mmCIF file of C-alpha atoms in Angstrom:
data_model
loop_
_atom_site.group_PDB
_atom_site.id
_atom_site.type_symbol
_atom_site.label_atom_id
_atom_site.label_comp_id
_atom_site.label_asym_id
_atom_site.label_seq_id
_atom_site.Cartn_x
_atom_site.Cartn_y
_atom_site.Cartn_z
ATOM 1 C CA MET A 1 -32.675 5.528 10.305
ATOM 2 C CA ALA A 2 -33.353 2.961 12.578
ATOM 3 C CA ILE A 3 -31.718 0.574 13.936
ATOM 4 C CA TYR A 4 -33.378 -3.139 13.746
ATOM 5 C CA GLU A 5 -32.381 -6.908 15.550
ATOM 6 C CA ILE A 6 -32.338 -9.337 13.234
ATOM 7 C CA THR A 7 -34.072 -12.351 14.222
ATOM 8 C CA ALA A 8 -35.653 -15.910 12.856
ATOM 9 C CA ASP A 9 -39.675 -14.181 12.526
ATOM 10 C CA GLU A 10 -38.761 -10.301 12.066
ATOM 11 C CA LEU A 11 -36.765 -6.932 12.294
ATOM 12 C CA ARG A 12 -37.049 -5.807 15.774
ATOM 13 C CA LYS A 13 -36.665 -2.435 15.648
ATOM 14 C CA ILE A 14 -33.995 -0.944 18.687
ATOM 15 C CA ASP A 15 -35.560 1.783 20.000
ATOM 16 C CA GLU A 16 -33.981 5.248 20.251
ATOM 17 C CA THR A 17 -32.697 7.111 22.843
ATOM 18 C CA SER A 18 -31.152 10.390 24.399
ATOM 19 C CA PHE A 19 -27.867 10.492 26.808
ATOM 20 C CA SER A 20 -29.832 12.387 29.373
ATOM 21 C CA SER A 21 -31.779 9.476 29.085
ATOM 22 C CA ALA A 22 -29.862 7.238 29.372
ATOM 23 C CA GLY A 23 -27.972 8.861 32.261
ATOM 24 C CA VAL A 24 -24.113 9.436 30.349
ATOM 25 C CA ARG A 25 -22.886 12.394 31.080
ATOM 26 C CA GLU A 26 -20.509 14.360 28.104
ATOM 27 C CA ARG A 27 -18.139 14.785 30.260
ATOM 28 C CA GLN A 28 -17.746 12.182 32.736
ATOM 29 C CA ASP A 29 -18.561 9.559 30.446
ATOM 30 C CA MET A 30 -18.905 9.791 26.908
ATOM 31 C CA GLN A 31 -16.283 12.353 27.234
ATOM 32 C CA ARG A 32 -14.025 9.736 29.453
ATOM 33 C CA LEU A 33 -15.055 6.884 26.945
ATOM 34 C CA LEU A 34 -13.306 8.083 24.261
ATOM 35 C CA ARG A 35 -10.337 9.474 25.400
ATOM 36 C CA GLY A 36 -9.575 5.853 25.746
ATOM 37 C CA GLN A 37 -10.830 4.566 22.010
ATOM 38 C CA ILE A 38 -9.799 8.385 20.475
ATOM 39 C CA GLU A 39 -9.560 6.666 17.095
ATOM 40 C CA ILE A 40 -13.622 6.067 16.605
ATOM 41 C CA VAL A 41 -13.651 9.606 15.978
ATOM 42 C CA SER A 42 -10.825 10.393 14.994
ATOM 43 C CA PRO A 43 -8.006 7.463 14.076
ATOM 44 C CA ASP A 44 -4.271 7.926 14.150
ATOM 45 C CA THR A 45 -4.673 10.949 16.972
ATOM 46 C CA LEU A 46 -2.960 10.646 20.001
ATOM 47 C CA ILE A 47 -4.649 13.193 22.964
ATOM 48 C CA ILE A 48 -2.268 14.871 25.226
ATOM 49 C CA ALA A 49 -4.366 16.971 26.938
ATOM 50 C CA GLU A 50 -8.213 16.996 28.419
ATOM 51 C CA GLU A 51 -9.933 19.870 29.585
ATOM 52 C CA PHE A 52 -7.247 21.987 28.112
ATOM 53 C CA SER A 53 -7.370 26.006 29.163
ATOM 54 C CA GLN A 54 -4.395 27.104 29.796
ATOM 55 C CA TRP A 55 -5.542 31.230 28.762
ATOM 56 C CA GLU A 56 -5.096 34.193 30.084
ATOM 57 C CA ASP A 57 -8.360 35.768 30.318
ATOM 58 C CA SER A 58 -10.208 33.280 29.551
ATOM 59 C CA ASN A 59 -12.120 30.421 31.199
ATOM 60 C CA ARG A 60 -12.551 28.102 27.874
ATOM 61 C CA ARG A 61 -11.721 24.894 27.606
ATOM 62 C CA ILE A 62 -10.687 22.371 25.421
ATOM 63 C CA ASP A 63 -12.957 19.088 25.554
ATOM 64 C CA LEU A 64 -9.475 17.246 24.304
ATOM 65 C CA LEU A 65 -6.941 18.418 22.320
ATOM 66 C CA GLY A 66 -4.796 15.862 20.511
ATOM 67 C CA ILE A 67 -2.293 15.263 17.740
ATOM 68 C CA ASP A 68 -2.531 13.602 14.248
ATOM 69 C CA LYS A 69 0.437 11.949 12.878
ATOM 70 C CA ASP A 70 0.509 14.429 10.313
ATOM 71 C CA ALA A 71 2.073 16.846 13.425
ATOM 72 C CA ASN A 72 -0.863 18.925 13.184
ATOM 73 C CA LEU A 73 -3.513 20.034 16.103
ATOM 74 C CA VAL A 74 -6.315 18.425 16.834
ATOM 75 C CA VAL A 75 -8.995 19.984 18.415
ATOM 76 C CA ILE A 76 -12.131 17.803 19.501
ATOM 77 C CA GLU A 77 -15.533 18.866 21.333
ATOM 78 C CA LEU A 78 -18.343 16.939 22.516
ATOM 79 C CA LYS A 79 -22.074 17.606 23.099
ATOM 80 C CA ARG A 80 -24.827 15.912 24.045
ATOM 81 C CA THR A 81 -26.978 18.265 23.181
ATOM 82 C CA GLU A 82 -29.894 17.553 19.657
ATOM 83 C CA ASP A 83 -28.158 19.807 17.691
ATOM 84 C CA GLY A 84 -24.888 20.141 18.792
ATOM 85 C CA GLY A 85 -25.586 23.889 19.320
ATOM 86 C CA HIS A 86 -22.902 26.257 18.144
ATOM 87 C CA MET A 87 -19.721 23.760 18.636
ATOM 88 C CA GLU A 88 -18.281 25.127 15.215
ATOM 89 C CA LEU A 89 -17.783 28.797 16.701
ATOM 90 C CA GLN A 90 -16.393 27.189 19.618
ATOM 91 C CA ALA A 91 -14.654 24.997 18.071
ATOM 92 C CA ILE A 92 -12.676 27.591 15.386
ATOM 93 C CA ARG A 93 -12.450 29.465 18.277
ATOM 94 C CA TYR A 94 -10.736 26.979 20.590
ATOM 95 C CA ALA A 95 -8.208 26.143 17.501
ATOM 96 C CA ALA A 96 -7.426 29.698 17.073
ATOM 97 C CA MET A 97 -6.083 29.533 20.912
ATOM 98 C CA VAL A 98 -4.163 26.573 20.412
ATOM 99 C CA SER A 99 -2.291 26.997 16.376
ATOM 100 C CA ALA A 100 0.614 29.229 17.925
ATOM 101 C CA MET A 101 1.637 25.924 19.985
ATOM 102 C CA THR A 102 4.839 24.470 19.568
ATOM 103 C CA PHE A 103 6.975 20.650 19.803
ATOM 104 C CA ASP A 104 8.139 22.180 23.236
ATOM 105 C CA ARG A 105 4.945 23.842 24.749
ATOM 106 C CA VAL A 106 3.018 20.792 23.696
ATOM 107 C CA ALA A 107 5.868 18.294 25.036
ATOM 108 C CA GLU A 108 4.943 20.223 28.292
ATOM 109 C CA VAL A 109 1.129 19.867 28.096
ATOM 110 C CA TYR A 110 1.454 16.481 27.341
ATOM 111 C CA SER A 111 3.480 15.392 30.396
ATOM 112 C CA ASP A 112 0.803 16.675 32.630
ATOM 113 C CA TYR A 113 -1.822 14.988 31.065
ATOM 114 C CA LEU A 114 0.983 11.689 31.423
ATOM 115 C CA THR A 115 0.951 12.569 35.096
ATOM 116 C CA ARG A 116 -2.493 13.962 36.476
ATOM 117 C CA ASN A 117 -3.660 10.072 34.449
ATOM 118 C CA ASP A 118 -0.434 8.447 36.154
ATOM 119 C CA GLU A 119 0.176 7.264 32.641
ATOM 120 C CA PRO A 120 4.465 6.166 32.386
ATOM 121 C CA GLY A 121 6.646 7.605 29.892
ATOM 122 C CA ASP A 122 9.034 10.951 28.655
ATOM 123 C CA ALA A 123 6.261 12.834 27.298
ATOM 124 C CA ARG A 124 8.841 14.254 24.774
ATOM 125 C CA ALA A 125 9.798 10.742 23.932
ATOM 126 C CA LEU A 126 6.372 9.390 23.276
ATOM 127 C CA LEU A 127 5.602 12.456 20.879
ATOM 128 C CA LEU A 128 8.795 12.022 18.852
ATOM 129 C CA ASP A 129 7.905 7.997 18.594
ATOM 130 C CA PHE A 130 4.192 8.717 17.195
ATOM 131 C CA LEU A 131 5.371 10.824 15.032
ATOM 132 C CA GLU A 132 8.215 8.787 13.922
ATOM 133 C CA TRP A 133 10.985 12.153 14.271
ATOM 134 C CA GLU A 134 14.260 11.358 15.468
ATOM 135 C CA GLU A 135 13.726 15.329 16.619
ATOM 136 C CA PRO A 136 11.624 17.632 16.814
ATOM 137 C CA ASP A 137 11.034 19.819 13.570
ATOM 138 C CA GLU A 138 9.253 22.835 13.806
ATOM 139 C CA ASP A 139 8.953 23.723 10.242
ATOM 140 C CA ARG A 140 6.691 20.643 10.410
ATOM 141 C CA PHE A 141 5.031 21.075 13.628
ATOM 142 C CA ALA A 142 1.445 22.267 14.063
ATOM 143 C CA GLN A 143 0.842 23.559 10.140
ATOM 144 C CA ASP A 144 -3.185 23.124 10.845
ATOM 145 C CA VAL A 145 -5.592 22.665 13.274
ATOM 146 C CA ARG A 146 -7.929 20.115 12.648
ATOM 147 C CA VAL A 147 -11.199 20.058 14.330
ATOM 148 C CA VAL A 148 -13.505 17.606 15.091
ATOM 149 C CA LEU A 149 -17.321 17.900 16.315
ATOM 150 C CA VAL A 150 -18.959 15.004 17.812
ATOM 151 C CA SER A 151 -22.778 14.925 19.224
ATOM 152 C CA ALA A 152 -25.604 13.206 19.231
ATOM 153 C CA GLU A 153 -27.667 15.575 15.738
ATOM 154 C CA PHE A 154 -25.948 18.555 13.983
ATOM 155 C CA SER A 155 -28.993 21.071 13.117
ATOM 156 C CA LYS A 156 -28.902 22.112 9.493
ATOM 157 C CA GLU A 157 -27.941 25.099 10.222
ATOM 158 C CA LEU A 158 -24.281 24.162 11.613
ATOM 159 C CA THR A 159 -23.726 21.587 9.435
ATOM 160 C CA THR A 160 -24.264 24.192 6.593
ATOM 161 C CA SER A 161 -21.336 26.325 7.942
ATOM 162 C CA VAL A 162 -19.047 23.267 8.384
ATOM 163 C CA ILE A 163 -19.224 22.102 4.331
ATOM 164 C CA TRP A 164 -19.012 26.048 3.869
ATOM 165 C CA LEU A 165 -15.728 26.786 6.488
ATOM 166 C CA ASN A 166 -14.468 23.154 4.792
ATOM 167 C CA GLU A 167 -14.231 24.999 1.296
ATOM 168 C CA ARG A 168 -11.978 27.611 2.605
ATOM 169 C CA GLY A 169 -9.818 25.434 3.913
ATOM 170 C CA LEU A 170 -10.560 24.449 6.952
ATOM 171 C CA ASP A 171 -11.026 21.037 8.286
ATOM 172 C CA ILE A 172 -14.082 20.703 10.040
ATOM 173 C CA ARG A 173 -15.472 16.906 10.867
ATOM 174 C CA CYS A 174 -19.009 16.162 11.999
ATOM 175 C CA ILE A 175 -19.045 12.357 13.640
ATOM 176 C CA ARG A 176 -22.972 12.191 14.890
ATOM 177 C CA ILE A 177 -23.174 9.219 17.987
ATOM 178 C CA LYS A 178 -26.470 8.812 18.535
ATOM 179 C CA PRO A 179 -27.427 6.190 21.610
ATOM 180 C CA TYR A 180 -30.202 3.196 21.357
ATOM 181 C CA ARG A 181 -31.427 1.269 24.544
ATOM 182 C CA ASP A 182 -32.485 -2.278 24.388
ATOM 183 C CA ASP A 183 -33.863 -2.962 27.154
ATOM 184 C CA ALA A 184 -30.571 -2.968 29.626
ATOM 185 C CA ARG A 185 -28.070 -2.218 27.271
ATOM 186 C CA ILE A 186 -27.308 1.077 25.302
ATOM 187 C CA LEU A 187 -25.680 1.622 22.208
ATOM 188 C CA ALA A 188 -24.173 3.887 20.261
ATOM 189 C CA ASP A 189 -24.633 4.698 16.599
ATOM 190 C CA VAL A 190 -21.554 6.342 15.295
ATOM 191 C CA GLN A 191 -21.577 7.883 11.294
ATOM 192 C CA PRO A 192 -19.674 10.433 9.889
ATOM 193 C CA ILE A 193 -21.562 12.604 8.536
ATOM 194 C CA ILE A 194 -19.240 15.573 6.977
ATOM 195 C CA PRO A 195 -17.526 14.191 4.788
ATOM 196 C CA LEU A 196 -20.571 12.939 3.594
ATOM 197 C CA PRO A 197 -20.145 8.557 3.542
ATOM 198 C CA GLU A 198 -20.071 9.367 -0.071
ATOM 199 C CA ALA A 199 -16.996 11.320 0.111
ATOM 200 C CA GLU A 200 -15.603 8.318 1.800
ATOM 201 C CA ASP A 201 -14.011 7.064 -1.286
ATOM 202 C CA TYR A 202 -11.571 10.201 -1.714
ATOM 203 C CA ARG A 203 -11.240 10.317 2.168
ATOM 204 C CA VAL A 204 -9.577 7.528 1.890
ATOM 205 C CA ARG A 205 -7.365 7.862 -1.049
ATOM 206 C CA LEU A 206 -6.198 11.217 0.547
ATOM 207 C CA LYS A 207 -5.080 9.107 3.577
ATOM 208 C CA GLU A 208 -3.606 6.716 1.569
ATOM 209 C CA LYS A 209 -1.379 9.684 -0.325
ATOM 210 C CA GLN A 210 -0.448 11.303 3.142
ATOM 211 C CA GLN A 211 0.467 7.655 4.317
ATOM 212 C CA LYS A 212 2.802 7.298 1.230
ATOM 213 C CA GLU A 213 4.192 10.693 1.291
ATOM 214 C CA ARG A 214 5.354 9.773 5.383
ATOM 215 C CA ALA A 215 6.876 6.543 3.934
ATOM 216 C CA SER A 216 8.834 8.828 1.385
ATOM 217 C CA ARG A 217 9.859 11.002 4.363
ATOM 218 C CA ASN A 218 10.777 8.323 6.544
ATOM 219 C CA SER A 219 12.875 6.242 3.240
ATOM 220 C CA ASN A 220 14.490 9.590 3.280
ATOM 221 C CA ARG A 221 16.056 8.753 6.556
ATOM 222 C CA ASP A 222 19.961 9.423 6.527
ATOM 223 C CA TYR A 223 22.007 6.245 7.189
ATOM 224 C CA THR A 224 25.097 7.438 5.853
ATOM 225 C CA LYS A 225 27.927 5.852 8.123
ATOM 226 C CA TYR A 226 31.009 7.720 8.422
ATOM 227 C CA THR A 227 34.944 6.922 9.020
ATOM 228 C CA LEU A 228 35.924 9.260 12.438
ATOM 229 C CA THR A 229 39.927 9.631 12.873
ATOM 230 C CA LEU A 230 41.671 10.347 16.078
ATOM 231 C CA ASP A 231 44.861 10.828 16.173
ATOM 232 C CA GLY A 232 45.549 8.973 12.798
ATOM 233 C CA GLN A 233 43.325 5.682 13.941
ATOM 234 C CA PRO A 234 40.752 4.989 11.449
ATOM 235 C CA HIS A 235 37.245 4.198 13.248
ATOM 236 C CA GLU A 236 35.038 3.006 10.556
ATOM 237 C CA ARG A 237 31.818 2.476 8.704
ATOM 238 C CA LEU A 238 30.410 4.173 12.120
ATOM 239 C CA THR A 239 26.604 5.278 11.995
ATOM 240 C CA LYS A 240 25.886 8.839 13.086
ATOM 241 C CA ARG A 241 25.091 8.357 16.694
ATOM 242 C CA ALA A 242 28.016 5.786 16.788
ATOM 243 C CA THR A 243 29.944 8.774 15.696
ATOM 244 C CA MET A 244 29.739 11.040 18.307
ATOM 245 C CA PHE A 245 29.698 8.583 21.335
ATOM 246 C CA THR A 246 33.276 7.785 19.664
ATOM 247 C CA LEU A 247 34.432 11.491 19.602
ATOM 248 C CA ILE A 248 32.917 12.529 22.831
ATOM 249 C CA GLY A 249 34.916 9.221 24.551
ATOM 250 C CA HIS A 250 37.621 10.065 23.075
ATOM 251 C CA LEU A 251 37.495 14.064 24.222
ATOM 252 C CA ILE A 252 36.814 12.799 27.588
ATOM 253 C CA ARG A 253 39.651 10.488 27.859
ATOM 254 C CA ASN A 254 41.812 13.711 26.737
ATOM 255 C CA GLY A 255 40.936 15.369 29.736
ATOM 256 C CA HIS A 256 38.146 17.970 28.659
ATOM 257 C CA SER A 257 35.137 17.932 30.915
ATOM 258 C CA PRO A 258 31.458 16.685 29.822
ATOM 259 C CA THR A 259 30.496 20.618 30.497
ATOM 260 C CA ASP A 260 32.743 21.570 27.825
ATOM 261 C CA ILE A 261 31.911 19.364 25.244
ATOM 262 C CA ALA A 262 28.205 20.127 25.848
ATOM 263 C CA ALA A 263 28.927 23.756 25.640
ATOM 264 C CA ALA A 264 30.155 23.275 22.290
ATOM 265 C CA ILE A 265 26.958 22.286 20.546
ATOM 266 C CA PRO A 266 24.441 25.115 22.633
ATOM 267 C CA TRP A 267 21.554 24.069 20.516
ATOM 268 C CA ARG A 268 22.035 21.173 22.070
ATOM 269 C CA GLN A 269 23.595 22.192 25.461
ATOM 270 C CA ASN A 270 21.083 20.810 28.295
ATOM 271 C CA ARG A 271 20.327 17.073 26.160
ATOM 272 C CA THR A 272 23.631 16.229 25.693
ATOM 273 C CA PHE A 273 24.491 14.568 28.882
ATOM 274 C CA ARG A 274 22.556 13.257 32.044
ATOM 275 C CA VAL A 275 24.322 13.172 34.888
ATOM 276 C CA ALA A 276 24.575 11.995 38.364
ATOM 277 C CA ASP A 277 26.763 12.736 41.751
ATOM 278 C CA GLY A 278 28.366 9.656 42.480
ATOM 279 C CA THR A 279 30.124 6.483 40.452
ATOM 280 C CA LEU A 280 27.301 4.517 39.764
ATOM 281 C CA ASN A 281 26.324 1.707 36.972
ATOM 282 C CA HIS A 282 24.240 1.093 34.925
ATOM 283 C CA ASP A 283 21.417 0.222 37.231
ATOM 284 C CA GLN A 284 22.408 2.689 39.657
ATOM 285 C CA LEU A 285 22.425 5.495 37.497
ATOM 286 C CA VAL A 286 19.174 4.616 35.887
ATOM 287 C CA ALA A 287 17.444 3.674 39.175
ATOM 288 C CA THR A 288 18.568 7.412 40.253
ATOM 289 C CA LEU A 289 17.223 9.425 36.980
ATOM 290 C CA SER A 290 14.243 7.959 36.885
ATOM 291 C CA ALA A 291 13.629 9.086 40.463
ATOM 292 C CA LYS A 292 14.368 12.401 39.633
ATOM 293 C CA ALA A 293 11.863 12.189 36.879
ATOM 294 C CA VAL A 294 9.774 11.018 39.369
ATOM 295 C CA ASN A 295 10.138 13.855 41.409
ATOM 296 C CA GLY A 296 9.640 16.565 39.200
ATOM 297 C CA GLY A 297 12.994 16.394 37.753
ATOM 298 C CA ARG A 298 13.660 16.286 33.774
ATOM 299 C CA ALA A 299 12.004 12.756 32.137
ATOM 300 C CA PHE A 300 14.309 9.711 31.330
ATOM 301 C CA GLU A 301 14.294 7.616 28.871
ATOM 302 C CA GLU A 302 16.902 4.792 28.891
ATOM 303 C CA LYS A 303 16.751 3.734 25.207
ATOM 304 C CA ARG A 304 17.556 7.160 24.467
ATOM 305 C CA PHE A 305 20.813 7.179 25.987
ATOM 306 C CA TYR A 306 24.617 5.381 26.240
ATOM 307 C CA CYS A 307 23.888 3.672 29.467
ATOM 308 C CA GLY A 308 25.631 0.455 29.985
ATOM 309 C CA ASP A 309 28.205 0.342 31.997
ATOM 310 C CA ASP A 310 30.888 0.447 29.825
ATOM 311 C CA GLU A 311 30.030 3.460 28.094
ATOM 312 C CA LEU A 312 28.885 5.562 31.157
ATOM 313 C CA PHE A 313 31.641 8.794 32.022
ATOM 314 C CA HIS A 314 32.802 9.233 35.431
ATOM 315 C CA VAL A 315 34.354 12.680 36.010
ATOM 316 C CA ASP A 316 34.507 14.397 38.987
ATOM 317 C CA GLY A 317 32.604 12.375 41.736
ATOM 318 C CA LYS A 318 30.068 12.525 38.801
ATOM 319 C CA THR A 319 28.426 9.727 36.496
ATOM 320 C CA TYR A 320 27.381 10.879 32.602
ATOM 321 C CA CYS A 321 25.252 9.539 30.022
ATOM 322 C CA CYS A 322 25.254 10.161 26.607
ATOM 323 C CA THR A 323 22.077 11.092 24.249
ATOM 324 C CA ASN A 324 22.272 8.280 20.816
ATOM 325 C CA GLN A 325 20.079 11.076 19.190
ATOM 326 C CA TRP A 326 21.877 13.934 17.238
ATOM 327 C CA GLY A 327 18.527 14.265 14.401
ATOM 328 C CA THR A 328 19.698 16.076 11.207
ATOM 329 C CA ARG A 329 21.770 18.895 12.808
ATOM 330 C CA PHE A 330 24.460 15.627 12.703
ATOM 331 C CA PRO A 331 26.823 17.675 11.139
ATOM 332 C CA GLU A 332 27.323 20.548 12.496
ATOM 333 C CA CYS A 333 27.447 19.071 15.547
ATOM 334 C CA LEU A 334 30.566 17.185 14.649
ATOM 335 C CA ASN A 335 32.085 20.284 12.918
ATOM 336 C CA ALA A 336 31.514 22.322 16.228
ATOM 337 C CA LEU A 337 33.212 19.375 18.197
ATOM 338 C CA ILE A 338 36.399 19.804 16.157
ATOM 339 C CA GLU A 339 36.180 24.101 15.681
ATOM 340 C CA THR A 340 35.950 23.919 20.136
ATOM 341 C CA PHE A 341 39.035 21.518 19.904
ATOM 342 C CA PRO A 342 41.459 22.269 17.577
ATOM 343 C CA GLY A 343 44.230 21.066 19.256
ATOM 344 C CA GLU A 344 42.594 17.521 18.698
ATOM 345 C CA SER A 345 43.181 15.366 16.075
ATOM 346 C CA ILE A 346 40.174 14.529 14.496
ATOM 347 C CA ALA A 347 39.134 14.261 10.747
ATOM 348 C CA PHE A 348 35.679 12.317 9.769
ATOM 349 C CA GLU A 349 34.525 12.017 6.517
ATOM 350 C CA ALA A 350 30.925 9.747 4.729
ATOM 351 C CA CYS A 351 32.075 6.306 3.466
ATOM 352 C CA GLU A 352 31.307 5.151 -0.300
#
């Protein structure tokens, strides 16, 4: 099909061209542009790596690697050849190679990507925000890998192969980006080839179903309030995070060290506190921890910690801030502290 400009007197045909004739390079141009507007070929996707190649004994590189709202990895391959070459075979290899990636590994890769592109932010926190999760869920993370192939054209051989693979459970999409030249302007016609446009209504309904399922999962989040009783004194209708913060503050005031408190929750031991030398206020602590992150230390995002001047803990010449992220294992965290410090009078119950 051709593209025409509607004028007062005629339909003026826009001449088709090729990327090479237009001086558009696959990696330096198309890849860079799509990286910044990935929704053009893959909606609801966060790019986490470019030219990804971190495997032993292999020099293969994934053009763009992303993650979608359902926590599936997305392999995006670009080709400016006329027929797409053997993109499907190459992309399947890549999909297999990334299929075993964990949340922590993806966070490391995304952190490297942010650093190389001078983009601010804590990769781990940004991933959780994108996925709308409170904490990593390996049971739901990267359970599938989607493939998006982008080319100026696709051969019949390739499209037949992709349709056959999709019928057997893979998720491969083909997006055609065809260039046109209109005097000095280069235009791009972007069309989904697979799934076929005729199947778009079904795809939209499927997407709506998935969005409703995500909304249902979000609506099932635990907003239970708790009554925490310390030394006979009840603290009522506390959120999960407030319950943990109140208990931890009580333990520290009673002489228990932040190190011992963190060790009582081994699965969160390295995430319970952030610490800096000296007796610092809010501004000083945030500046210190942020500077450490910039200089290669652990990433720090203030909103995920209790950092107010009256929320900090000063112990043995150090300043500690406590996390406000406890996730689905909150009851286990609470019980672990109660069991570790049996000399303390601690009780809790869910509010009506």
